[in-house]
PDB file of C-alpha atoms and ligand atoms in Angstrom:
ATOM      1  CA  MET G   1     193.665 115.113  25.251  1.00  0.00           C
ATOM      2  CA  ASN G   2     193.545 116.830  28.603  1.00  0.00           C
ATOM      3  CA  THR G   3     189.879 116.530  29.572  1.00  0.00           C
ATOM      4  CA  ASP G   4     190.437 117.935  33.027  1.00  0.00           C
ATOM      5  CA  LYS G   5     189.727 121.523  32.057  1.00  0.00           C
ATOM      6  CA  TYR G   6     186.157 120.581  31.198  1.00  0.00           C
ATOM      7  CA  ARG G   7     185.522 119.087  34.655  1.00  0.00           C
ATOM      8  CA  VAL G   8     183.624 121.237  37.152  1.00  0.00           C
ATOM      9  CA  LYS G   9     185.867 121.735  40.167  1.00  0.00           C
ATOM     10  CA  VAL G  10     184.434 120.672  43.505  1.00  0.00           C
ATOM     11  CA  GLY G  11     182.929 123.352  45.699  1.00  0.00           C
ATOM     12  CA  LYS G  12     183.631 126.253  43.317  1.00  0.00           C
ATOM     13  CA  LYS G  13     181.060 128.736  42.068  1.00  0.00           C
ATOM     14  CA  VAL G  14     180.224 128.183  38.425  1.00  0.00           C
ATOM     15  CA  LYS G  15     179.793 130.918  35.805  1.00  0.00           C
ATOM     16  CA  LEU G  16     178.766 129.260  32.584  1.00  0.00           C
ATOM     17  CA  GLN G  17     180.046 132.234  30.636  1.00  0.00           C
ATOM     18  CA  ASP G  18     183.539 131.153  31.662  1.00  0.00           C
ATOM     19  CA  PHE G  19     183.027 127.799  29.949  1.00  0.00           C
ATOM     20  CA  PRO G  20     183.356 127.838  26.154  1.00  0.00           C
ATOM     21  CA  THR G  21     180.439 126.681  24.004  1.00  0.00           C
ATOM     22  CA  SER G  22     182.644 126.394  20.980  1.00  0.00           C
ATOM     23  CA  TYR G  23     185.844 124.540  20.270  1.00  0.00           C
ATOM     24  CA  ASN G  24     188.639 126.400  18.545  1.00  0.00           C
ATOM     25  CA  GLY G  25     191.625 124.139  18.863  1.00  0.00           C
ATOM     26  CA  SER G  26     193.476 122.433  16.067  1.00  0.00           C
ATOM     27  CA  LEU G  27     191.440 119.215  15.685  1.00  0.00           C
ATOM     28  CA  THR G  28     189.435 118.927  12.488  1.00  0.00           C
ATOM     29  CA  LYS G  29     186.037 117.413  11.866  1.00  0.00           C
ATOM     30  CA  GLU G  30     187.531 115.034   9.298  1.00  0.00           C
ATOM     31  CA  GLU G  31     190.166 113.537  11.588  1.00  0.00           C
ATOM     32  CA  VAL G  32     187.634 113.207  14.376  1.00  0.00           C
ATOM     33  CA  TYR G  33     185.032 111.386  12.283  1.00  0.00           C
ATOM     34  CA  GLU G  34     187.509 109.336  10.269  1.00  0.00           C
ATOM     35  CA  GLN G  35     190.000 108.324  12.947  1.00  0.00           C
ATOM     36  CA  LEU G  36     189.665 109.599  16.491  1.00  0.00           C
ATOM     37  CA  LEU G  37     185.997 108.913  17.225  1.00  0.00           C
ATOM     38  CA  PRO G  38     185.960 105.420  15.650  1.00  0.00           C
ATOM     39  CA  ALA G  39     189.120 104.539  17.603  1.00  0.00           C
ATOM     40  CA  ASN G  40     187.449 105.587  20.842  1.00  0.00           C
ATOM     41  CA  GLN G  41     184.283 103.697  19.979  1.00  0.00           C
ATOM     42  CA  GLU G  42     186.376 100.587  19.517  1.00  0.00           C
ATOM     43  CA  LYS G  43     187.994 101.078  22.922  1.00  0.00           C
ATOM     44  CA  LEU G  44     184.633 101.668  24.585  1.00  0.00           C
ATOM     45  CA  ALA G  45     183.239  98.477  23.079  1.00  0.00           C
ATOM     46  CA  GLN G  46     186.194  96.478  24.421  1.00  0.00           C
ATOM     47  CA  TYR G  47     185.946  97.988  27.870  1.00  0.00           C
ATOM     48  CA  GLN G  48     182.229  97.327  27.918  1.00  0.00           C
ATOM     49  CA  GLU G  49     182.770  93.671  27.174  1.00  0.00           C
ATOM     50  CA  ALA G  50     185.109  93.408  30.147  1.00  0.00           C
ATOM     51  CA  LEU G  51     182.636  95.305  32.347  1.00  0.00           C
ATOM     52  CA  TYR G  52     179.910  92.875  31.323  1.00  0.00           C
ATOM     53  CA  ALA G  53     182.064  89.787  31.828  1.00  0.00           C
ATOM     54  CA  GLU G  54     183.329  91.021  35.190  1.00  0.00           C
ATOM     55  CA  ASN G  55     179.750  91.652  36.333  1.00  0.00           C
ATOM     56  CA  ARG G  56     180.718  93.650  39.413  1.00  0.00           C
ATOM     57  CA  ARG G  57     180.640  97.287  38.512  1.00  0.00           C
ATOM     58  CA  GLY G  58     178.069  99.358  36.607  1.00  0.00           C
ATOM     59  CA  LEU G  59     178.125 102.701  34.866  1.00  0.00           C
ATOM     60  CA  ILE G  60     175.582 105.513  34.785  1.00  0.00           C
ATOM     61  CA  ILE G  61     175.995 108.239  32.189  1.00  0.00           C
ATOM     62  CA  ILE G  62     173.908 111.350  32.674  1.00  0.00           C
ATOM     63  CA  LEU G  63     173.224 113.706  29.783  1.00  0.00           C
ATOM     64  CA  GLN G  64     171.743 117.110  30.465  1.00  0.00           C
ATOM     65  CA  ALA G  65     171.399 120.038  28.093  1.00  0.00           C
ATOM     66  CA  MET G  66     169.253 122.847  26.817  1.00  0.00           C
ATOM     67  CA  ASP G  67     166.989 121.824  23.915  1.00  0.00           C
ATOM     68  CA  ALA G  68     168.700 120.990  20.623  1.00  0.00           C
ATOM     69  CA  ALA G  69     172.139 120.830  22.232  1.00  0.00           C
ATOM     70  CA  GLY G  70     172.715 117.332  20.853  1.00  0.00           C
ATOM     71  CA  LYS G  71     171.854 114.743  23.491  1.00  0.00           C
ATOM     72  CA  ASP G  72     170.267 112.427  20.957  1.00  0.00           C
ATOM     73  CA  GLY G  73     173.146 112.819  18.506  1.00  0.00           C
ATOM     74  CA  THR G  74     175.659 112.054  21.249  1.00  0.00           C
ATOM     75  CA  ILE G  75     173.818 108.865  22.110  1.00  0.00           C
ATOM     76  CA  GLU G  76     173.686 107.942  18.430  1.00  0.00           C
ATOM     77  CA  HIS G  77     177.326 108.722  17.626  1.00  0.00           C
ATOM     78  CA  VAL G  78     179.147 107.805  20.814  1.00  0.00           C
ATOM     79  CA  PHE G  79     177.113 105.203  22.640  1.00  0.00           C
ATOM     80  CA  SER G  80     175.998 103.329  19.534  1.00  0.00           C
ATOM     81  CA  ALA G  81     179.378 101.617  19.845  1.00  0.00           C
ATOM     82  CA  LEU G  82     178.124  99.821  22.929  1.00  0.00           C
ATOM     83  CA  ASN G  83     176.537  96.405  22.869  1.00  0.00           C
ATOM     84  CA  PRO G  84     172.749  96.860  23.231  1.00  0.00           C
ATOM     85  CA  GLN G  85     172.741  93.715  25.364  1.00  0.00           C
ATOM     86  CA  GLY G  86     174.448  95.581  28.208  1.00  0.00           C
ATOM     87  CA  THR G  87     173.152  99.114  27.666  1.00  0.00           C
ATOM     88  CA  VAL G  88     169.866 100.762  28.561  1.00  0.00           C
ATOM     89  CA  VAL G  89     168.991 104.297  27.487  1.00  0.00           C
ATOM     90  CA  THR G  90     166.228 105.937  29.504  1.00  0.00           C
ATOM     91  CA  PRO G  91     164.655 109.247  28.511  1.00  0.00           C
ATOM     92  CA  PHE G  92     163.353 111.320  31.406  1.00  0.00           C
ATOM     93  CA  LYS G  93     160.259 113.057  30.061  1.00  0.00           C
ATOM     94  CA  GLU G  94     157.566 114.945  31.908  1.00  0.00           C
ATOM     95  CA  PRO G  95     156.726 112.685  34.850  1.00  0.00           C
ATOM     96  CA  SER G  96     153.662 110.464  34.577  1.00  0.00           C
ATOM     97  CA  ASP G  97     150.927 110.511  37.226  1.00  0.00           C
ATOM     98  CA  GLU G  98     152.459 107.422  38.774  1.00  0.00           C
ATOM     99  CA  GLU G  99     155.890 109.047  38.882  1.00  0.00           C
ATOM    100  CA  LEU G 100     154.450 112.228  40.391  1.00  0.00           C
ATOM    101  CA  ASP G 101     152.915 110.100  43.110  1.00  0.00           C
ATOM    102  CA  HIS G 102     156.416 109.147  44.285  1.00  0.00           C
ATOM    103  CA  ASP G 103     159.504 110.980  45.468  1.00  0.00           C
ATOM    104  CA  TYR G 104     161.504 112.490  42.604  1.00  0.00           C
ATOM    105  CA  LEU G 105     164.361 109.966  42.768  1.00  0.00           C
ATOM    106  CA  TRP G 106     162.012 107.000  42.381  1.00  0.00           C
ATOM    107  CA  ARG G 107     162.188 106.929  38.611  1.00  0.00           C
ATOM    108  CA  ALA G 108     165.957 107.342  38.661  1.00  0.00           C
ATOM    109  CA  PHE G 109     166.210 104.272  40.913  1.00  0.00           C
ATOM    110  CA  ARG G 110     164.065 102.335  38.451  1.00  0.00           C
ATOM    111  CA  ALA G 111     166.397 103.214  35.594  1.00  0.00           C
ATOM    112  CA  LEU G 112     169.588 102.090  37.369  1.00  0.00           C
ATOM    113  CA  PRO G 113     171.727  99.477  35.614  1.00  0.00           C
ATOM    114  CA  ARG G 114     172.472  95.956  36.766  1.00  0.00           C
ATOM    115  CA  ARG G 115     176.078  95.132  37.550  1.00  0.00           C
ATOM    116  CA  GLY G 116     178.004  94.740  34.319  1.00  0.00           C
ATOM    117  CA  ASN G 117     175.657  97.110  32.515  1.00  0.00           C
ATOM    118  CA  ILE G 118     175.602 100.717  31.413  1.00  0.00           C
ATOM    119  CA  ALA G 119     172.666 103.070  31.854  1.00  0.00           C
ATOM    120  CA  VAL G 120     172.423 106.226  29.798  1.00  0.00           C
ATOM    121  CA  PHE G 121     170.077 108.829  31.248  1.00  0.00           C
ATOM    122  CA  ASN G 122     168.748 111.140  28.527  1.00  0.00           C
ATOM    123  CA  ARG G 123     167.861 113.917  30.984  1.00  0.00           C
ATOM    124  CA  SER G 124     167.674 112.681  34.547  1.00  0.00           C
ATOM    125  CA  HIS G 125     166.775 113.406  38.168  1.00  0.00           C
ATOM    126  CA  TYR G 126     168.477 116.770  37.582  1.00  0.00           C
ATOM    127  CA  GLU G 127     165.303 117.946  35.806  1.00  0.00           C
ATOM    128  CA  ASP G 128     163.891 118.195  39.320  1.00  0.00           C
ATOM    129  CA  VAL G 129     166.265 121.032  40.136  1.00  0.00           C
ATOM    130  CA  LEU G 130     165.939 122.537  36.631  1.00  0.00           C
ATOM    131  CA  VAL G 131     162.579 122.651  34.889  1.00  0.00           C
ATOM    132  CA  THR G 132     160.842 122.127  38.234  1.00  0.00           C
ATOM    133  CA  ARG G 133     162.676 125.140  39.624  1.00  0.00           C
ATOM    134  CA  VAL G 134     162.433 127.418  36.581  1.00  0.00           C
ATOM    135  CA  HIS G 135     158.695 126.782  36.155  1.00  0.00           C
ATOM    136  CA  ASN G 136     157.854 126.379  39.803  1.00  0.00           C
ATOM    137  CA  LEU G 137     156.347 122.928  39.353  1.00  0.00           C
ATOM    138  CA  LEU G 138     156.593 121.927  43.008  1.00  0.00           C
ATOM    139  CA  PRO G 139     152.867 122.398  43.651  1.00  0.00           C
ATOM    140  CA  LYS G 140     152.251 119.634  41.075  1.00  0.00           C
ATOM    141  CA  GLN G 141     154.575 117.262  42.881  1.00  0.00           C
ATOM    142  CA  GLN G 142     152.240 116.468  45.775  1.00  0.00           C
ATOM    143  CA  ILE G 143     154.874 117.362  48.337  1.00  0.00           C
ATOM    144  CA  PRO G 144     153.461 118.410  51.718  1.00  0.00           C
ATOM    145  CA  GLU G 145     153.404 122.199  51.744  1.00  0.00           C
ATOM    146  CA  PHE G 146     155.440 122.590  54.899  1.00  0.00           C
ATOM    147  CA  LEU G 147     158.375 120.954  53.092  1.00  0.00           C
ATOM    148  CA  VAL G 148     158.395 123.553  50.350  1.00  0.00           C
ATOM    149  CA  ASP G 149     160.596 126.381  51.544  1.00  0.00           C
ATOM    150  CA  ASP G 150     163.536 128.410  50.255  1.00  0.00           C
ATOM    151  CA  GLN G 151     165.972 125.642  51.204  1.00  0.00           C
ATOM    152  CA  ILE G 152     164.382 122.999  49.025  1.00  0.00           C
ATOM    153  CA  TRP G 153     166.915 123.266  46.180  1.00  0.00           C
ATOM    154  CA  ASN G 154     169.871 123.059  48.533  1.00  0.00           C
ATOM    155  CA  ARG G 155     168.289 120.029  50.163  1.00  0.00           C
ATOM    156  CA  ARG G 156     167.780 118.425  46.772  1.00  0.00           C
ATOM    157  CA  PHE G 157     171.426 119.043  45.860  1.00  0.00           C
ATOM    158  CA  ARG G 158     172.363 117.241  49.050  1.00  0.00           C
ATOM    159  CA  GLU G 159     169.910 114.418  48.414  1.00  0.00           C
ATOM    160  CA  ILE G 160     171.184 113.944  44.876  1.00  0.00           C
ATOM    161  CA  SER G 161     174.808 113.966  46.023  1.00  0.00           C
ATOM    162  CA  ASN G 162     173.993 111.405  48.709  1.00  0.00           C
ATOM    163  CA  PHE G 163     172.135 109.228  46.201  1.00  0.00           C
ATOM    164  CA  GLU G 164     175.077 109.342  43.811  1.00  0.00           C
ATOM    165  CA  GLN G 165     177.625 108.696  46.556  1.00  0.00           C
ATOM    166  CA  TYR G 166     175.587 105.714  47.708  1.00  0.00           C
ATOM    167  CA  LEU G 167     175.730 104.288  44.188  1.00  0.00           C
ATOM    168  CA  THR G 168     179.463 104.947  43.945  1.00  0.00           C
ATOM    169  CA  ASP G 169     179.998 103.161  47.254  1.00  0.00           C
ATOM    170  CA  ASN G 170     178.166 100.166  45.797  1.00  0.00           C
ATOM    171  CA  GLY G 171     180.327  99.873  42.707  1.00  0.00           C
ATOM    172  CA  PHE G 172     178.435 102.093  40.270  1.00  0.00           C
ATOM    173  CA  THR G 173     180.348 104.879  38.559  1.00  0.00           C
ATOM    174  CA  ILE G 174     178.474 108.028  37.572  1.00  0.00           C
ATOM    175  CA  VAL G 175     179.615 110.452  34.881  1.00  0.00           C
ATOM    176  CA  LYS G 176     177.669 113.601  34.165  1.00  0.00           C
ATOM    177  CA  PHE G 177     177.757 115.653  30.981  1.00  0.00           C
ATOM    178  CA  PHE G 178     176.240 119.066  30.440  1.00  0.00           C
ATOM    179  CA  LEU G 179     176.214 119.834  26.718  1.00  0.00           C
ATOM    180  CA  HIS G 180     176.812 123.570  26.725  1.00  0.00           C
ATOM    181  CA  ILE G 181     175.381 125.335  23.686  1.00  0.00           C
ATOM    182  CA  SER G 182     175.100 129.075  22.955  1.00  0.00           C
ATOM    183  CA  LYS G 183     171.710 130.713  22.594  1.00  0.00           C
ATOM    184  CA  GLU G 184     172.568 131.705  19.027  1.00  0.00           C
ATOM    185  CA  GLU G 185     173.532 128.153  18.019  1.00  0.00           C
ATOM    186  CA  GLN G 186     170.304 126.868  19.532  1.00  0.00           C
ATOM    187  CA  LYS G 187     168.386 129.393  17.415  1.00  0.00           C
ATOM    188  CA  GLN G 188     170.126 128.147  14.259  1.00  0.00           C
ATOM    189  CA  ARG G 189     169.361 124.514  15.093  1.00  0.00           C
ATOM    190  CA  LEU G 190     165.701 125.239  15.819  1.00  0.00           C
ATOM    191  CA  LEU G 191     165.472 127.183  12.538  1.00  0.00           C
ATOM    192  CA  ALA G 192     166.980 124.221  10.723  1.00  0.00           C
ATOM    193  CA  ARG G 193     164.285 122.002  12.234  1.00  0.00           C
ATOM    194  CA  ILE G 194     161.714 124.261  10.578  1.00  0.00           C
ATOM    195  CA  GLU G 195     163.485 124.836   7.281  1.00  0.00           C
ATOM    196  CA  GLU G 196     164.699 121.317   6.537  1.00  0.00           C
ATOM    197  CA  GLU G 197     161.771 119.041   5.950  1.00  0.00           C
ATOM    198  CA  GLU G 198     163.448 115.873   7.191  1.00  0.00           C
ATOM    199  CA  LYS G 199     164.067 117.628  10.518  1.00  0.00           C
ATOM    200  CA  ASN G 200     160.479 118.902  10.918  1.00  0.00           C
ATOM    201  CA  TRP G 201     159.537 116.003  13.186  1.00  0.00           C
ATOM    202  CA  LYS G 202     162.058 117.235  15.747  1.00  0.00           C
ATOM    203  CA  PHE G 203     160.510 120.676  15.966  1.00  0.00           C
ATOM    204  CA  SER G 204     158.543 121.513  19.047  1.00  0.00           C
ATOM    205  CA  ALA G 205     156.962 124.916  19.590  1.00  0.00           C
ATOM    206  CA  SER G 206     157.765 124.697  23.291  1.00  0.00           C
ATOM    207  CA  ASP G 207     161.492 124.685  22.461  1.00  0.00           C
ATOM    208  CA  VAL G 208     160.984 128.206  21.085  1.00  0.00           C
ATOM    209  CA  SER G 209     158.889 129.446  23.989  1.00  0.00           C
ATOM    210  CA  GLU G 210     161.365 127.982  26.502  1.00  0.00           C
ATOM    211  CA  ARG G 211     164.013 130.350  25.100  1.00  0.00           C
ATOM    212  CA  ARG G 212     162.364 133.107  27.144  1.00  0.00           C
ATOM    213  CA  TYR G 213     163.652 131.307  30.225  1.00  0.00           C
ATOM    214  CA  TRP G 214     167.180 130.888  28.907  1.00  0.00           C
ATOM    215  CA  SER G 215     168.899 132.860  31.661  1.00  0.00           C
ATOM    216  CA  GLU G 216     166.820 131.210  34.409  1.00  0.00           C
ATOM    217  CA  TYR G 217     167.891 127.812  33.103  1.00  0.00           C
ATOM    218  CA  GLN G 218     171.533 128.879  32.891  1.00  0.00           C
ATOM    219  CA  GLU G 219     171.393 130.047  36.507  1.00  0.00           C
ATOM    220  CA  ALA G 220     169.738 126.825  37.630  1.00  0.00           C
ATOM    221  CA  TYR G 221     172.492 124.899  35.828  1.00  0.00           C
ATOM    222  CA  GLU G 222     175.207 127.011  37.434  1.00  0.00           C
ATOM    223  CA  ASP G 223     173.768 126.294  40.854  1.00  0.00           C
ATOM    224  CA  LEU G 224     173.461 122.543  40.367  1.00  0.00           C
ATOM    225  CA  LEU G 225     176.875 122.219  38.735  1.00  0.00           C
ATOM    226  CA  ALA G 226     178.484 124.000  41.664  1.00  0.00           C
ATOM    227  CA  HIS G 227     176.648 121.901  44.241  1.00  0.00           C
ATOM    228  CA  THR G 228     176.689 118.424  42.736  1.00  0.00           C
ATOM    229  CA  SER G 229     180.063 118.069  41.046  1.00  0.00           C
ATOM    230  CA  THR G 230     182.035 115.873  43.438  1.00  0.00           C
ATOM    231  CA  GLU G 231     185.369 114.057  43.278  1.00  0.00           C
ATOM    232  CA  SER G 232     183.641 110.742  42.661  1.00  0.00           C
ATOM    233  CA  CYS G 233     180.739 111.974  40.497  1.00  0.00           C
ATOM    234  CA  PRO G 234     182.026 114.937  38.529  1.00  0.00           C
ATOM    235  CA  TRP G 235     180.196 117.094  36.001  1.00  0.00           C
ATOM    236  CA  TYR G 236     181.800 117.873  32.666  1.00  0.00           C
ATOM    237  CA  VAL G 237     180.774 120.981  30.741  1.00  0.00           C
ATOM    238  CA  ILE G 238     181.069 120.065  27.079  1.00  0.00           C
ATOM    239  CA  PRO G 239     181.344 122.821  24.451  1.00  0.00           C
ATOM    240  CA  ALA G 240     178.472 121.783  22.193  1.00  0.00           C
ATOM    241  CA  ASP G 241     178.243 124.344  19.398  1.00  0.00           C
ATOM    242  CA  ARG G 242     180.187 121.984  17.163  1.00  0.00           C
ATOM    243  CA  LYS G 243     178.591 118.585  17.285  1.00  0.00           C
ATOM    244  CA  TRP G 244     181.634 116.682  16.084  1.00  0.00           C
ATOM    245  CA  PHE G 245     183.777 118.104  18.866  1.00  0.00           C
ATOM    246  CA  SER G 246     181.267 117.510  21.655  1.00  0.00           C
ATOM    247  CA  ARG G 247     180.820 113.906  20.540  1.00  0.00           C
ATOM    248  CA  TYR G 248     184.541 113.363  20.445  1.00  0.00           C
ATOM    249  CA  LEU G 249     185.102 114.958  23.849  1.00  0.00           C
ATOM    250  CA  VAL G 250     182.397 112.830  25.440  1.00  0.00           C
ATOM    251  CA  SER G 251     184.055 109.739  23.943  1.00  0.00           C
ATOM    252  CA  GLU G 252     187.459 110.822  25.295  1.00  0.00           C
ATOM    253  CA  ILE G 253     186.079 111.304  28.788  1.00  0.00           C
ATOM    254  CA  MET G 254     184.320 107.945  28.615  1.00  0.00           C
ATOM    255  CA  VAL G 255     187.590 106.252  27.671  1.00  0.00           C
ATOM    256  CA  ASP G 256     189.280 107.981  30.651  1.00  0.00           C
ATOM    257  CA  VAL G 257     186.495 106.813  32.938  1.00  0.00           C
ATOM    258  CA  PHE G 258     186.812 103.218  31.765  1.00  0.00           C
ATOM    259  CA  GLU G 259     190.592 103.361  32.134  1.00  0.00           C
ATOM    260  CA  LYS G 260     190.068 104.207  35.786  1.00  0.00           C
ATOM    261  CA  ILE G 261     187.435 101.528  36.327  1.00  0.00           C
ATOM    262  CA  ASP G 262     189.638  99.087  34.433  1.00  0.00           C
ATOM    263  CA  PRO G 263     187.190  96.170  34.375  1.00  0.00           C
ATOM    264  CA  GLN G 264     188.785  92.745  34.210  1.00  0.00           C
ATOM    265  CA  PHE G 265     187.661  89.559  32.540  1.00  0.00           C
ATOM    266  CA  PRO G 266     187.157  87.018  35.308  1.00  0.00           C
ATOM    267  CA  GLU G 267     189.932  84.436  35.660  1.00  0.00           C
ATOM    268  CA  LEU G 268     188.654  80.890  35.795  1.00  0.00           C
ATOM    269  CA  PRO G 269     189.765  78.921  38.861  1.00  0.00           C
ATOM    270  CA  PRO G 270     192.244  76.084  37.983  1.00  0.00           C
ATOM    271  CA  GLU G 271     189.690  73.303  38.506  1.00  0.00           C
ATOM    272  CA  GLU G 272     187.316  74.961  35.988  1.00  0.00           C
ATOM    273  CA  LYS G 273     190.161  75.429  33.523  1.00  0.00           C
ATOM    274  CA  ALA G 274     190.877  71.702  33.793  1.00  0.00           C
ATOM    275  CA  HIS G 275     187.193  71.154  33.165  1.00  0.00           C
ATOM    276  CA  LEU G 276     187.470  73.091  29.902  1.00  0.00           C
ATOM    277  CA  GLU G 277     190.285  70.813  28.749  1.00  0.00           C
ATOM    278  CA  ARG G 278     188.119  67.779  29.390  1.00  0.00           C
ATOM    279  CA  TRP G 279     185.160  69.257  27.489  1.00  0.00           C
ATOM    280  CA  LYS G 280     187.483  70.102  24.616  1.00  0.00           C
ATOM    281  CA  GLU G 281     188.449  66.470  24.370  1.00  0.00           C
ATOM    282  CA  VAL G 282     184.819  65.377  24.463  1.00  0.00           C
ATOM    283  CA  LEU G 283     183.948  67.778  21.651  1.00  0.00           C
ATOM    284  CA  GLU G 284     186.908  66.801  19.543  1.00  0.00           C
ATOM    285  CA  ASN G 285     185.996  63.122  19.775  1.00  0.00           C
ATOM    286  CA  ASP G 286     182.388  63.892  18.965  1.00  0.00           C
ATOM    287  CA  ASP G 287     181.081  63.494  15.395  1.00  0.00           C
TER     288      ASP G 287
HETATM  289  P1  ATP A 301     164.547 116.384  22.087  1.00  0.00           P
HETATM  290  O1  ATP A 301     165.924 116.963  22.015  1.00  0.00           O
HETATM  291  O2  ATP A 301     164.328 115.294  21.086  1.00  0.00           O
HETATM  292  O3  ATP A 301     163.470 117.422  22.093  1.00  0.00           O
HETATM  293  P2  ATP A 301     163.993 116.064  24.879  1.00  0.00           P
HETATM  294  O4  ATP A 301     164.842 115.425  25.908  1.00  0.00           O
HETATM  295  O5  ATP A 301     163.852 117.544  24.916  1.00  0.00           O
HETATM  296  O6  ATP A 301     164.493 115.593  23.463  1.00  0.00           O
HETATM  297  P3  ATP A 301     161.164 116.036  24.967  1.00  0.00           P
HETATM  298  O7  ATP A 301     160.151 114.976  24.993  1.00  0.00           O
HETATM  299  O8  ATP A 301     161.114 117.109  23.952  1.00  0.00           O
HETATM  300  O9  ATP A 301     162.595 115.347  24.949  1.00  0.00           O
HETATM  301  O10 ATP A 301     161.206 116.779  26.363  1.00  0.00           O
HETATM  302  C1  ATP A 301     161.096 116.193  27.585  1.00  0.00           C
HETATM  303  C2  ATP A 301     160.548 117.269  28.467  1.00  0.00           C
HETATM  304  O11 ATP A 301     160.258 116.716  29.723  1.00  0.00           O
HETATM  305  C3  ATP A 301     161.535 118.397  28.677  1.00  0.00           C
HETATM  306  O12 ATP A 301     160.961 119.623  28.393  1.00  0.00           O
HETATM  307  C4  ATP A 301     161.865 118.291  30.159  1.00  0.00           C
HETATM  308  O13 ATP A 301     162.144 119.518  30.750  1.00  0.00           O
HETATM  309  C5  ATP A 301     160.590 117.668  30.681  1.00  0.00           C
HETATM  310  N1  ATP A 301     160.819 117.030  31.973  1.00  0.00           N
HETATM  311  C6  ATP A 301     161.736 116.089  32.281  1.00  0.00           C
HETATM  312  N2  ATP A 301     161.697 115.806  33.605  1.00  0.00           N
HETATM  313  C7  ATP A 301     160.750 116.592  34.140  1.00  0.00           C
HETATM  314  C8  ATP A 301     160.261 116.777  35.439  1.00  0.00           C
HETATM  315  N3  ATP A 301     160.734 116.074  36.483  1.00  0.00           N
HETATM  316  N4  ATP A 301     159.276 117.663  35.626  1.00  0.00           N
HETATM  317  C9  ATP A 301     158.774 118.342  34.592  1.00  0.00           C
HETATM  318  N5  ATP A 301     159.194 118.237  33.331  1.00  0.00           N
HETATM  319  C10 ATP A 301     160.179 117.369  33.100  1.00  0.00           C
HETATM  320 MG1   MG A 302     162.639 118.632  23.501  1.00  0.00          MG
END
């Protein structure tokens, strides 16, 4: 599949209305769930093993979305293929007092993966140019007042890009997904959380009240997508009205990303290989 059309081009203005929320190609849900997605999961698991064995590079996957767009389901259906031993999923919730007492990237630093590992950010440092912006939460962030001016969001875009470039330059690849859902589909999913008892636990009244800020959020997303999609750390806008397609597309992009990283199992030096032969003999002669 050509995943390039879902990538946000560098330095271009972004109008989310130009990006589809729904898939209407020829793939079917059945072939995705029965063949294509499992095949990709298998590939991801193999790549991950090599990444882990190589122990040089790391991967950071960022998931951002409006409420009910399917972040949790994507983690469950795509990243469940990964070995928990080398994967850490971190949810970025409302910051704690301790987190608020630091700069906004502090908690992102703390969630970074070791070499050989994969970090999945369920929300991320991007909340600090989203919810913080839409709800004007800066006064809560203890930042000196003179630093809060009309350039703060542009500065944060630059800071985030620098942070991500720094990680790239140190061997960590960053992939960013925005699950793009329509307002109508979100309404249906929130209704389902009310109407279907087994989904009640997912319902949160604030998800409904946040809908009043829908267009402010979309604008904040457009701004950050335009400013922080770079050649090395691109954003992908994933049509998310059909869960099966968004999961599959994320898995396709992940396979592409791994193909580029192409992690290699380490080759043992000849003297260690000879060592193995000797230990084999010892074991074979053991009772
Ligand atoms: P679900 O889909 O299960 O609801 P979620 O990611 O929405 O998952 P919640 O606990 O419902 O999880 O929401 C986390 C909340 O924390 C979001 O409303 C998000 O905007 C908020 N949040 C995250 N980072 C920040 C931040 N830096 N400042 C303020 N609020 C934040
Ligand atoms: Mg929520």
